[in-house]
Amino acid sequence: MASIRETSTGRTRLLEPEHLVGRAPSCALHINQRYVSAQHALLRWTGQRWEVKDLGSRNGTFLNGMRLKAAEEHVIRPGTRVAFGKPDQVWEMVDDGAPCPMVVPVDGGDPVLFEGELLALPSSEDPRVTVYRSESAWLLEQADESITPITNLQTFEVEGRVWRFCCAEGTTKTTLADSSSLGLEVKHLQLSFSVSADEEHVQLQMSCGGKTVDMGARTHNYLLLTLARRRLEDAAAGQPETACGWLYQDDFAHDSMMASPQLNIDVFRLRKQFSTAGVVDAANIVERRPRTRQLRIGTGRLSVVRL
């Protein structure tokens, strides 16, 4: 996880793919000192390594004590010492791995990292906005259920606060490739529900490619069970696959356990659970139709039995 550390204080900062350093408040590494220029230097991930470049600052950027020429790019590795404006104000490269996906508050503060391939804001207990990875892009799902692609450095607003999405373009996690080779995609999953007579206990198993995973008995399983039943009913009635299983969010309003905001919390928990289990496109376990407030379970391979 790419990071640098201020040697005088021990303060560590995670690195964004293009980590601007300077006095301007918008800089990723904001150093509010007069010897630092507004846009002083840039730390950049090339896809293979990290480089530092001075942006024509007045007092210079120093690499292991040597002042750099403006606009020249230099490789930095663990142990490399970089200073901005003053040679004795040192930051040391701690980890030169690829930058991890994150969102950063534009007004300052700590970045928020992804849990697997998912992130919820303002928190996982109040998921007004969800950012997640699909097979080909990162997607932003907003409070009105609109779903749009999101790219590196794009900003968005949640509850009056502006966030910046940071992700190295073109990087693919090893776990993602490994999961894909195993066929762990939502559309390939067989989900088996075992339901107690009083419906208070819903056990879930996930099967794919000869592998079975016990997903446990969790309260949010009931939401998935409800969606599974609707999809099975629609399929039995002969509806086209694309039309099967859709339920309006308002259909859950009568049940306090599944009404908003609990519904959105359960959707995020389900997605996170399937992501942890190694499903590539875990967000698709609950599909949404933008702006219609409809949702359905993402696979038609379902079975429900009573205990």
PDB file of C-alpha atoms in Angstrom:
ATOM      1  CA  MET A   1       0.000   0.000   0.000  1.00  0.00           C
ATOM      2  CA  ALA A   2       1.925   3.028  -1.290  1.00  0.00           C
ATOM      3  CA  SER A   3       2.831   5.485   1.446  1.00  0.00           C
ATOM      4  CA  ILE A   4       5.334   8.098   2.599  1.00  0.00           C
ATOM      5  CA  ARG A   5       6.262   9.117   6.150  1.00  0.00           C
ATOM      6  CA  GLU A   6       7.303  12.485   7.544  1.00  0.00           C
ATOM      7  CA  THR A   7      10.505  11.668   9.425  1.00  0.00           C
ATOM      8  CA  SER A   8      10.184  14.456  12.013  1.00  0.00           C
ATOM      9  CA  THR A   9       6.693  13.488  13.167  1.00  0.00           C
ATOM     10  CA  GLY A  10       6.176   9.904  12.001  1.00  0.00           C
ATOM     11  CA  ARG A  11       3.034  11.011  10.168  1.00  0.00           C
ATOM     12  CA  THR A  12       2.217   8.633   7.291  1.00  0.00           C
ATOM     13  CA  ARG A  13       0.222   9.458   4.189  1.00  0.00           C
ATOM     14  CA  LEU A  14      -1.202   7.016   1.654  1.00  0.00           C
ATOM     15  CA  LEU A  15      -0.385   7.989  -1.906  1.00  0.00           C
ATOM     16  CA  GLU A  16      -2.911   8.728  -4.620  1.00  0.00           C
ATOM     17  CA  PRO A  17      -1.915   7.750  -8.203  1.00  0.00           C
ATOM     18  CA  GLU A  18      -1.096  11.413  -8.910  1.00  0.00           C
ATOM     19  CA  HIS A  19      -0.182  12.899  -5.554  1.00  0.00           C
ATOM     20  CA  LEU A  20       0.195  16.669  -5.861  1.00  0.00           C
ATOM     21  CA  VAL A  21       2.314  18.324  -3.167  1.00  0.00           C
ATOM     22  CA  GLY A  22       2.036  22.006  -2.304  1.00  0.00           C
ATOM     23  CA  ARG A  23       0.635  24.838  -0.257  1.00  0.00           C
ATOM     24  CA  ALA A  24      -2.678  25.015  -2.140  1.00  0.00           C
ATOM     25  CA  PRO A  25      -5.537  23.495  -0.107  1.00  0.00           C
ATOM     26  CA  SER A  26      -6.473  21.251  -3.040  1.00  0.00           C
ATOM     27  CA  CYS A  27      -3.112  19.418  -2.947  1.00  0.00           C
ATOM     28  CA  ALA A  28      -3.158  15.785  -1.876  1.00  0.00           C
ATOM     29  CA  LEU A  29      -0.196  16.484   0.412  1.00  0.00           C
ATOM     30  CA  HIS A  30      -1.023  19.935   1.755  1.00  0.00           C
ATOM     31  CA  ILE A  31       2.005  21.611   3.376  1.00  0.00           C
ATOM     32  CA  ASN A  32       0.952  25.044   4.580  1.00  0.00           C
ATOM     33  CA  GLN A  33       4.411  26.613   4.808  1.00  0.00           C
ATOM     34  CA  ARG A  34       5.720  29.702   3.011  1.00  0.00           C
ATOM     35  CA  TYR A  35       8.786  27.858   1.714  1.00  0.00           C
ATOM     36  CA  VAL A  36       6.477  25.484  -0.190  1.00  0.00           C
ATOM     37  CA  SER A  37       4.988  26.627  -3.521  1.00  0.00           C
ATOM     38  CA  ALA A  38       1.267  26.410  -4.240  1.00  0.00           C
ATOM     39  CA  GLN A  39       1.861  23.450  -6.561  1.00  0.00           C
ATOM     40  CA  HIS A  40       5.326  22.346  -5.598  1.00  0.00           C
ATOM     41  CA  ALA A  41       5.916  18.774  -6.808  1.00  0.00           C
ATOM     42  CA  LEU A  42       4.187  15.657  -8.062  1.00  0.00           C
ATOM     43  CA  LEU A  43       4.529  12.052  -6.910  1.00  0.00           C
ATOM     44  CA  ARG A  44       3.176   9.833  -9.693  1.00  0.00           C
ATOM     45  CA  TRP A  45       2.526   6.120 -10.185  1.00  0.00           C
ATOM     46  CA  THR A  46       3.550   5.059 -13.705  1.00  0.00           C
ATOM     47  CA  GLY A  47       1.955   1.632 -13.523  1.00  0.00           C
ATOM     48  CA  GLN A  48       5.297   0.049 -12.626  1.00  0.00           C
ATOM     49  CA  ARG A  49       7.039   2.463 -10.263  1.00  0.00           C
ATOM     50  CA  TRP A  50       6.799   5.769  -8.416  1.00  0.00           C
ATOM     51  CA  GLU A  51       8.419   8.957  -9.693  1.00  0.00           C
ATOM     52  CA  VAL A  52       8.821  12.444  -8.271  1.00  0.00           C
ATOM     53  CA  LYS A  53       8.959  15.637 -10.315  1.00  0.00           C
ATOM     54  CA  ASP A  54       9.521  19.239  -9.235  1.00  0.00           C
ATOM     55  CA  LEU A  55       6.927  21.554 -10.797  1.00  0.00           C
ATOM     56  CA  GLY A  56       9.144  24.630 -11.019  1.00  0.00           C
ATOM     57  CA  SER A  57       8.915  25.462  -7.320  1.00  0.00           C
ATOM     58  CA  ARG A  58      10.740  28.495  -5.968  1.00  0.00           C
ATOM     59  CA  ASN A  59      12.677  26.659  -3.242  1.00  0.00           C
ATOM     60  CA  GLY A  60      13.133  23.328  -4.957  1.00  0.00           C
ATOM     61  CA  THR A  61      12.526  19.636  -4.360  1.00  0.00           C
ATOM     62  CA  PHE A  62      15.310  17.524  -2.879  1.00  0.00           C
ATOM     63  CA  LEU A  63      15.956  13.826  -3.466  1.00  0.00           C
ATOM     64  CA  ASN A  64      18.296  12.320  -0.849  1.00  0.00           C
ATOM     65  CA  GLY A  65      19.612  15.825  -0.236  1.00  0.00           C
ATOM     66  CA  MET A  66      20.205  16.742  -3.897  1.00  0.00           C
ATOM     67  CA  ARG A  67      18.085  19.461  -5.502  1.00  0.00           C
ATOM     68  CA  LEU A  68      16.211  18.292  -8.591  1.00  0.00           C
ATOM     69  CA  LYS A  69      15.945  20.143 -11.867  1.00  0.00           C
ATOM     70  CA  ALA A  70      12.405  21.285 -12.612  1.00  0.00           C
ATOM     71  CA  ALA A  71      10.274  18.870 -14.682  1.00  0.00           C
ATOM     72  CA  GLU A  72      12.813  16.028 -14.446  1.00  0.00           C
ATOM     73  CA  GLU A  73      11.296  12.733 -13.290  1.00  0.00           C
ATOM     74  CA  HIS A  74      13.184  10.594 -10.780  1.00  0.00           C
ATOM     75  CA  VAL A  75      12.383   7.127  -9.453  1.00  0.00           C
ATOM     76  CA  ILE A  76      11.677   6.795  -5.736  1.00  0.00           C
ATOM     77  CA  ARG A  77      11.805   3.549  -3.772  1.00  0.00           C
ATOM     78  CA  PRO A  78      11.485   2.505  -0.125  1.00  0.00           C
ATOM     79  CA  GLY A  79      14.054   4.467   1.848  1.00  0.00           C
ATOM     80  CA  THR A  80      14.233   7.328  -0.666  1.00  0.00           C
ATOM     81  CA  ARG A  81      14.108  10.680   1.143  1.00  0.00           C
ATOM     82  CA  VAL A  82      12.265  13.584  -0.465  1.00  0.00           C
ATOM     83  CA  ALA A  83      12.020  17.168   0.811  1.00  0.00           C
ATOM     84  CA  PHE A  84       9.892  20.037  -0.448  1.00  0.00           C
ATOM     85  CA  GLY A  85      11.299  23.558  -0.098  1.00  0.00           C
ATOM     86  CA  LYS A  86      13.689  22.750   2.770  1.00  0.00           C
ATOM     87  CA  PRO A  87      16.245  19.907   2.622  1.00  0.00           C
ATOM     88  CA  ASP A  88      15.771  19.109   6.324  1.00  0.00           C
ATOM     89  CA  GLN A  89      11.962  18.722   6.127  1.00  0.00           C
ATOM     90  CA  VAL A  90      12.076  15.128   4.938  1.00  0.00           C
ATOM     91  CA  TRP A  91       9.478  12.622   3.777  1.00  0.00           C
ATOM     92  CA  GLU A  92      10.638   9.023   3.318  1.00  0.00           C
ATOM     93  CA  MET A  93       9.146   6.481   0.927  1.00  0.00           C
ATOM     94  CA  VAL A  94       7.816   3.622   3.058  1.00  0.00           C
ATOM     95  CA  ASP A  95       6.010   1.423   0.542  1.00  0.00           C
ATOM     96  CA  ASP A  96       6.318   1.658  -3.244  1.00  0.00           C
ATOM     97  CA  GLY A  97       3.501  -0.738  -4.105  1.00  0.00           C
ATOM     98  CA  ALA A  98       0.647   0.226  -6.403  1.00  0.00           C
ATOM     99  CA  PRO A  99      -1.737   2.822  -4.971  1.00  0.00           C
ATOM    100  CA  CYS A 100      -4.888   1.328  -3.506  1.00  0.00           C
ATOM    101  CA  PRO A 101      -8.330   2.574  -4.598  1.00  0.00           C
ATOM    102  CA  MET A 102      -9.699   5.162  -2.186  1.00  0.00           C
ATOM    103  CA  VAL A 103     -11.882   8.222  -1.864  1.00  0.00           C
ATOM    104  CA  VAL A 104     -10.479  11.391  -0.333  1.00  0.00           C
ATOM    105  CA  PRO A 105     -12.434  14.303   1.193  1.00  0.00           C
ATOM    106  CA  VAL A 106     -11.593  17.408  -0.827  1.00  0.00           C
ATOM    107  CA  ASP A 107     -11.867  19.599   2.277  1.00  0.00           C
ATOM    108  CA  GLY A 108      -9.128  17.619   4.027  1.00  0.00           C
ATOM    109  CA  GLY A 109      -9.107  14.557   6.245  1.00  0.00           C
ATOM    110  CA  ASP A 110      -8.152  10.928   6.004  1.00  0.00           C
ATOM    111  CA  PRO A 111      -8.912   8.869   2.892  1.00  0.00           C
ATOM    112  CA  VAL A 112     -11.466   6.068   3.028  1.00  0.00           C
ATOM    113  CA  LEU A 113     -10.300   2.744   1.627  1.00  0.00           C
ATOM    114  CA  PHE A 114     -12.328   0.105  -0.163  1.00  0.00           C
ATOM    115  CA  GLU A 115     -13.536  -3.033   1.593  1.00  0.00           C
ATOM    116  CA  GLY A 116     -12.761  -5.552  -1.110  1.00  0.00           C
ATOM    117  CA  GLU A 117     -14.247  -4.011  -4.252  1.00  0.00           C
ATOM    118  CA  LEU A 118     -16.857  -1.903  -2.416  1.00  0.00           C
ATOM    119  CA  LEU A 119     -17.051   1.367  -0.547  1.00  0.00           C
ATOM    120  CA  ALA A 120     -20.021   3.105   1.061  1.00  0.00           C
ATOM    121  CA  LEU A 121     -20.342   6.744   2.118  1.00  0.00           C
ATOM    122  CA  PRO A 122     -20.783   8.327   4.537  1.00  0.00           C
ATOM    123  CA  SER A 123     -20.315   4.865   6.128  1.00  0.00           C
ATOM    124  CA  SER A 124     -21.188   1.201   5.736  1.00  0.00           C
ATOM    125  CA  GLU A 125     -23.894   1.756   8.364  1.00  0.00           C
ATOM    126  CA  ASP A 126     -25.376   4.621   6.333  1.00  0.00           C
ATOM    127  CA  PRO A 127     -24.682   3.809   2.658  1.00  0.00           C
ATOM    128  CA  ARG A 128     -26.104   6.829   0.833  1.00  0.00           C
ATOM    129  CA  VAL A 129     -23.585   6.351  -1.997  1.00  0.00           C
ATOM    130  CA  THR A 130     -21.795   3.166  -3.047  1.00  0.00           C
ATOM    131  CA  VAL A 131     -18.729   2.907  -5.278  1.00  0.00           C
ATOM    132  CA  TYR A 132     -17.951  -0.543  -6.614  1.00  0.00           C
ATOM    133  CA  ARG A 133     -16.033  -2.339  -9.306  1.00  0.00           C
ATOM    134  CA  SER A 134     -17.741  -4.035 -12.232  1.00  0.00           C
ATOM    135  CA  GLU A 135     -15.971  -6.244 -14.766  1.00  0.00           C
ATOM    136  CA  SER A 136     -14.917  -3.287 -16.919  1.00  0.00           C
ATOM    137  CA  ALA A 137     -15.203  -0.120 -14.832  1.00  0.00           C
ATOM    138  CA  TRP A 138     -15.706   1.475 -11.448  1.00  0.00           C
ATOM    139  CA  LEU A 139     -19.311   2.555 -10.872  1.00  0.00           C
ATOM    140  CA  LEU A 140     -20.937   5.185  -8.676  1.00  0.00           C
ATOM    141  CA  GLU A 141     -24.394   4.323  -7.326  1.00  0.00           C
ATOM    142  CA  GLN A 142     -26.052   7.402  -5.833  1.00  0.00           C
ATOM    143  CA  ALA A 143     -28.983   7.932  -3.484  1.00  0.00           C
ATOM    144  CA  ASP A 144     -31.474   8.194  -6.383  1.00  0.00           C
ATOM    145  CA  GLU A 145     -30.221   4.761  -7.557  1.00  0.00           C
ATOM    146  CA  SER A 146     -28.571   6.299 -10.624  1.00  0.00           C
ATOM    147  CA  ILE A 147     -25.489   4.316 -11.647  1.00  0.00           C
ATOM    148  CA  THR A 148     -22.692   5.983 -13.625  1.00  0.00           C
ATOM    149  CA  PRO A 149     -19.036   5.170 -14.385  1.00  0.00           C
ATOM    150  CA  ILE A 150     -16.464   6.964 -12.241  1.00  0.00           C
ATOM    151  CA  THR A 151     -12.831   7.558 -13.154  1.00  0.00           C
ATOM    152  CA  ASN A 152      -9.643   8.603 -11.397  1.00  0.00           C
ATOM    153  CA  LEU A 153      -9.771  12.118  -9.848  1.00  0.00           C
ATOM    154  CA  GLN A 154     -13.512  12.477 -10.468  1.00  0.00           C
ATOM    155  CA  THR A 155     -15.348  14.235  -7.629  1.00  0.00           C
ATOM    156  CA  PHE A 156     -18.821  13.617  -6.249  1.00  0.00           C
ATOM    157  CA  GLU A 157     -20.908  14.881  -3.340  1.00  0.00           C
ATOM    158  CA  VAL A 158     -22.371  13.002  -0.388  1.00  0.00           C
ATOM    159  CA  GLU A 159     -24.463  14.820   2.195  1.00  0.00           C
ATOM    160  CA  GLY A 160     -22.897  18.180   1.358  1.00  0.00           C
ATOM    161  CA  ARG A 161     -19.292  16.926   1.405  1.00  0.00           C
ATOM    162  CA  VAL A 162     -17.219  16.596  -1.776  1.00  0.00           C
ATOM    163  CA  TRP A 163     -15.053  13.511  -2.311  1.00  0.00           C
ATOM    164  CA  ARG A 164     -12.368  12.666  -4.886  1.00  0.00           C
ATOM    165  CA  PHE A 165     -12.154   9.131  -6.275  1.00  0.00           C
ATOM    166  CA  CYS A 166      -8.596   7.847  -6.680  1.00  0.00           C
ATOM    167  CA  CYS A 167      -7.667   4.722  -8.595  1.00  0.00           C
ATOM    168  CA  ALA A 168      -4.700   3.861 -10.775  1.00  0.00           C
ATOM    169  CA  GLU A 169      -6.147   3.403 -14.247  1.00  0.00           C
ATOM    170  CA  GLY A 170      -5.476   0.071 -15.935  1.00  0.00           C
ATOM    171  CA  THR A 171      -4.500  -1.818 -12.768  1.00  0.00           C
ATOM    172  CA  THR A 172      -6.156  -5.144 -12.021  1.00  0.00           C
ATOM    173  CA  LYS A 173      -6.041  -6.885  -8.701  1.00  0.00           C
ATOM    174  CA  THR A 174      -4.685 -10.425  -8.688  1.00  0.00           C
ATOM    175  CA  THR A 175      -7.666 -11.582  -6.657  1.00  0.00           C
ATOM    176  CA  LEU A 176      -9.972 -10.279  -9.345  1.00  0.00           C
ATOM    177  CA  ALA A 177      -8.249 -12.279 -12.074  1.00  0.00           C
ATOM    178  CA  ASP A 178      -8.097 -15.381  -9.887  1.00  0.00           C
ATOM    179  CA  SER A 179     -11.801 -15.154  -9.070  1.00  0.00           C
ATOM    180  CA  SER A 180     -12.695 -14.699 -12.734  1.00  0.00           C
ATOM    181  CA  SER A 181     -10.818 -17.848 -13.687  1.00  0.00           C
ATOM    182  CA  LEU A 182     -12.909 -19.766 -11.163  1.00  0.00           C
ATOM    183  CA  GLY A 183     -16.117 -18.413 -12.669  1.00  0.00           C
ATOM    184  CA  LEU A 184     -17.174 -16.702  -9.439  1.00  0.00           C
ATOM    185  CA  GLU A 185     -19.569 -14.279 -11.060  1.00  0.00           C
ATOM    186  CA  VAL A 186     -23.064 -13.661  -9.770  1.00  0.00           C
ATOM    187  CA  LYS A 187     -24.754 -15.018 -12.913  1.00  0.00           C
ATOM    188  CA  HIS A 188     -22.974 -18.382 -12.381  1.00  0.00           C
ATOM    189  CA  LEU A 189     -23.902 -18.769  -8.707  1.00  0.00           C
ATOM    190  CA  GLN A 190     -26.358 -21.333  -7.372  1.00  0.00           C
ATOM    191  CA  LEU A 191     -27.935 -20.014  -4.177  1.00  0.00           C
ATOM    192  CA  SER A 192     -29.734 -22.375  -1.811  1.00  0.00           C
ATOM    193  CA  PHE A 193     -31.924 -21.012   0.982  1.00  0.00           C
ATOM    194  CA  SER A 194     -33.000 -23.094   3.994  1.00  0.00           C
ATOM    195  CA  VAL A 195     -35.807 -21.348   5.858  1.00  0.00           C
ATOM    196  CA  SER A 196     -37.251 -22.152   9.291  1.00  0.00           C
ATOM    197  CA  ALA A 197     -41.024 -22.497   9.666  1.00  0.00           C
ATOM    198  CA  ASP A 198     -41.311 -19.109  11.395  1.00  0.00           C
ATOM    199  CA  GLU A 199     -38.926 -17.566   8.788  1.00  0.00           C
ATOM    200  CA  GLU A 200     -36.720 -16.178  11.548  1.00  0.00           C
ATOM    201  CA  HIS A 201     -33.780 -18.319  10.437  1.00  0.00           C
ATOM    202  CA  VAL A 202     -32.533 -18.108   6.842  1.00  0.00           C
ATOM    203  CA  GLN A 203     -29.460 -20.189   6.037  1.00  0.00           C
ATOM    204  CA  LEU A 204     -27.695 -19.507   2.736  1.00  0.00           C
ATOM    205  CA  GLN A 205     -25.270 -21.594   0.694  1.00  0.00           C
ATOM    206  CA  MET A 206     -23.452 -20.480  -2.442  1.00  0.00           C
ATOM    207  CA  SER A 207     -22.252 -23.012  -5.030  1.00  0.00           C
ATOM    208  CA  CYS A 208     -20.247 -22.555  -8.208  1.00  0.00           C
ATOM    209  CA  GLY A 209     -17.961 -24.814 -10.246  1.00  0.00           C
ATOM    210  CA  GLY A 210     -18.127 -27.651  -7.730  1.00  0.00           C
ATOM    211  CA  LYS A 211     -17.267 -25.354  -4.826  1.00  0.00           C
ATOM    212  CA  THR A 212     -19.774 -24.711  -2.017  1.00  0.00           C
ATOM    213  CA  VAL A 213     -19.510 -21.876   0.493  1.00  0.00           C
ATOM    214  CA  ASP A 214     -21.634 -21.633   3.629  1.00  0.00           C
ATOM    215  CA  MET A 215     -22.731 -17.992   3.775  1.00  0.00           C
ATOM    216  CA  GLY A 216     -24.277 -18.437   7.205  1.00  0.00           C
ATOM    217  CA  ALA A 217     -27.589 -17.335   8.692  1.00  0.00           C
ATOM    218  CA  ARG A 218     -27.635 -13.531   8.786  1.00  0.00           C
ATOM    219  CA  THR A 219     -30.483 -11.083   9.129  1.00  0.00           C
ATOM    220  CA  HIS A 220     -29.847  -9.573   5.692  1.00  0.00           C
ATOM    221  CA  ASN A 221     -30.381 -13.024   4.126  1.00  0.00           C
ATOM    222  CA  TYR A 222     -34.110 -12.393   4.440  1.00  0.00           C
ATOM    223  CA  LEU A 223     -33.927  -9.570   1.906  1.00  0.00           C
ATOM    224  CA  LEU A 224     -32.156 -11.861  -0.542  1.00  0.00           C
ATOM    225  CA  LEU A 225     -34.713 -14.603   0.141  1.00  0.00           C
ATOM    226  CA  THR A 226     -37.557 -12.202  -0.653  1.00  0.00           C
ATOM    227  CA  LEU A 227     -35.928 -11.265  -3.950  1.00  0.00           C
ATOM    228  CA  ALA A 228     -35.227 -14.925  -4.739  1.00  0.00           C
ATOM    229  CA  ARG A 229     -38.863 -15.869  -4.210  1.00  0.00           C
ATOM    230  CA  ARG A 230     -40.055 -13.135  -6.564  1.00  0.00           C
ATOM    231  CA  ARG A 231     -37.612 -14.218  -9.270  1.00  0.00           C
ATOM    232  CA  LEU A 232     -38.679 -17.856  -8.937  1.00  0.00           C
ATOM    233  CA  GLU A 233     -42.367 -16.876  -9.077  1.00  0.00           C
ATOM    234  CA  ASP A 234     -41.889 -14.771 -12.202  1.00  0.00           C
ATOM    235  CA  ALA A 235     -39.888 -17.528 -13.915  1.00  0.00           C
ATOM    236  CA  ALA A 236     -42.599 -20.083 -13.078  1.00  0.00           C
ATOM    237  CA  ALA A 237     -45.167 -17.723 -14.616  1.00  0.00           C
ATOM    238  CA  GLY A 238     -43.225 -17.753 -17.872  1.00  0.00           C
ATOM    239  CA  GLN A 239     -41.917 -14.197 -17.791  1.00  0.00           C
ATOM    240  CA  PRO A 240     -38.794 -13.390 -19.846  1.00  0.00           C
ATOM    241  CA  GLU A 241     -35.559 -13.664 -17.897  1.00  0.00           C
ATOM    242  CA  THR A 242     -34.887  -9.932 -18.161  1.00  0.00           C
ATOM    243  CA  ALA A 243     -38.271  -9.194 -16.553  1.00  0.00           C
ATOM    244  CA  CYS A 244     -38.048 -11.768 -13.760  1.00  0.00           C
ATOM    245  CA  GLY A 245     -37.631 -10.816 -10.135  1.00  0.00           C
ATOM    246  CA  TRP A 246     -37.958  -7.055 -10.108  1.00  0.00           C
ATOM    247  CA  LEU A 247     -39.480  -5.533  -6.958  1.00  0.00           C
ATOM    248  CA  TYR A 248     -40.091  -1.873  -6.201  1.00  0.00           C
ATOM    249  CA  GLN A 249     -38.327  -0.554  -3.138  1.00  0.00           C
ATOM    250  CA  ASP A 250     -41.677   0.743  -1.896  1.00  0.00           C
ATOM    251  CA  ASP A 251     -42.881  -2.876  -1.742  1.00  0.00           C
ATOM    252  CA  PHE A 252     -40.703  -3.261   1.358  1.00  0.00           C
ATOM    253  CA  ALA A 253     -42.075  -0.176   3.131  1.00  0.00           C
ATOM    254  CA  HIS A 254     -44.616  -2.194   5.144  1.00  0.00           C
ATOM    255  CA  ASP A 255     -41.824  -4.205   6.777  1.00  0.00           C
ATOM    256  CA  SER A 256     -39.779  -2.106   9.200  1.00  0.00           C
ATOM    257  CA  MET A 257     -36.937  -4.640   8.994  1.00  0.00           C
ATOM    258  CA  MET A 258     -36.502  -4.032   5.262  1.00  0.00           C
ATOM    259  CA  ALA A 259     -37.656  -0.442   4.729  1.00  0.00           C
ATOM    260  CA  SER A 260     -35.204   2.399   4.020  1.00  0.00           C
ATOM    261  CA  PRO A 261     -32.613   3.068   5.326  1.00  0.00           C
ATOM    262  CA  GLN A 262     -32.286  -0.534   6.578  1.00  0.00           C
ATOM    263  CA  LEU A 263     -32.853  -1.802   3.046  1.00  0.00           C
ATOM    264  CA  ASN A 264     -29.812   0.069   1.724  1.00  0.00           C
ATOM    265  CA  ILE A 265     -27.724  -1.124   4.667  1.00  0.00           C
ATOM    266  CA  ASP A 266     -28.683  -4.743   3.961  1.00  0.00           C
ATOM    267  CA  VAL A 267     -27.922  -4.354   0.247  1.00  0.00           C
ATOM    268  CA  PHE A 268     -24.429  -3.111   1.076  1.00  0.00           C
ATOM    269  CA  ARG A 269     -23.869  -5.905   3.618  1.00  0.00           C
ATOM    270  CA  LEU A 270     -24.898  -8.534   1.086  1.00  0.00           C
ATOM    271  CA  ARG A 271     -22.584  -7.101  -1.544  1.00  0.00           C
ATOM    272  CA  LYS A 272     -19.717  -6.962   0.937  1.00  0.00           C
ATOM    273  CA  GLN A 273     -20.362 -10.548   2.053  1.00  0.00           C
ATOM    274  CA  PHE A 274     -20.247 -11.880  -1.502  1.00  0.00           C
ATOM    275  CA  SER A 275     -17.161  -9.792  -2.288  1.00  0.00           C
ATOM    276  CA  THR A 276     -15.391 -11.299   0.723  1.00  0.00           C
ATOM    277  CA  ALA A 277     -16.354 -14.755  -0.563  1.00  0.00           C
ATOM    278  CA  GLY A 278     -14.455 -14.035  -3.793  1.00  0.00           C
ATOM    279  CA  VAL A 279     -17.274 -13.084  -6.162  1.00  0.00           C
ATOM    280  CA  VAL A 280     -15.873 -10.780  -8.851  1.00  0.00           C
ATOM    281  CA  ASP A 281     -18.990  -8.700  -9.472  1.00  0.00           C
ATOM    282  CA  ALA A 282     -20.404  -8.900  -5.946  1.00  0.00           C
ATOM    283  CA  ALA A 283     -22.395  -5.675  -6.377  1.00  0.00           C
ATOM    284  CA  ASN A 284     -24.607  -7.533  -8.859  1.00  0.00           C
ATOM    285  CA  ILE A 285     -25.945  -9.858  -6.174  1.00  0.00           C
ATOM    286  CA  VAL A 286     -28.571  -7.120  -5.811  1.00  0.00           C
ATOM    287  CA  GLU A 287     -29.218  -5.404  -9.134  1.00  0.00           C
ATOM    288  CA  ARG A 288     -30.874  -2.006  -9.379  1.00  0.00           C
ATOM    289  CA  ARG A 289     -32.752  -0.297 -12.188  1.00  0.00           C
ATOM    290  CA  PRO A 290     -31.609   3.334 -12.180  1.00  0.00           C
ATOM    291  CA  ARG A 291     -34.236   5.846 -11.074  1.00  0.00           C
ATOM    292  CA  THR A 292     -37.066   3.275 -10.988  1.00  0.00           C
ATOM    293  CA  ARG A 293     -36.346   2.191  -7.405  1.00  0.00           C
ATOM    294  CA  GLN A 294     -36.524  -1.437  -8.504  1.00  0.00           C
ATOM    295  CA  LEU A 295     -34.185  -4.213  -7.435  1.00  0.00           C
ATOM    296  CA  ARG A 296     -33.786  -7.948  -7.891  1.00  0.00           C
ATOM    297  CA  ILE A 297     -31.442 -10.800  -7.075  1.00  0.00           C
ATOM    298  CA  GLY A 298     -28.695 -11.133  -9.689  1.00  0.00           C
ATOM    299  CA  THR A 299     -28.907 -14.867 -10.389  1.00  0.00           C
ATOM    300  CA  GLY A 300     -31.774 -17.103 -11.446  1.00  0.00           C
ATOM    301  CA  ARG A 301     -30.149 -20.291 -10.122  1.00  0.00           C
ATOM    302  CA  LEU A 302     -32.113 -20.520  -6.913  1.00  0.00           C
ATOM    303  CA  SER A 303     -33.695 -23.002  -4.557  1.00  0.00           C
ATOM    304  CA  VAL A 304     -35.718 -22.487  -1.385  1.00  0.00           C
ATOM    305  CA  VAL A 305     -36.511 -25.254   1.118  1.00  0.00           C
ATOM    306  CA  ARG A 306     -38.246 -25.159   4.499  1.00  0.00           C
ATOM    307  CA  LEU A 307     -36.548 -26.729   7.482  1.00  0.00           C
TER     308      LEU A 307
END
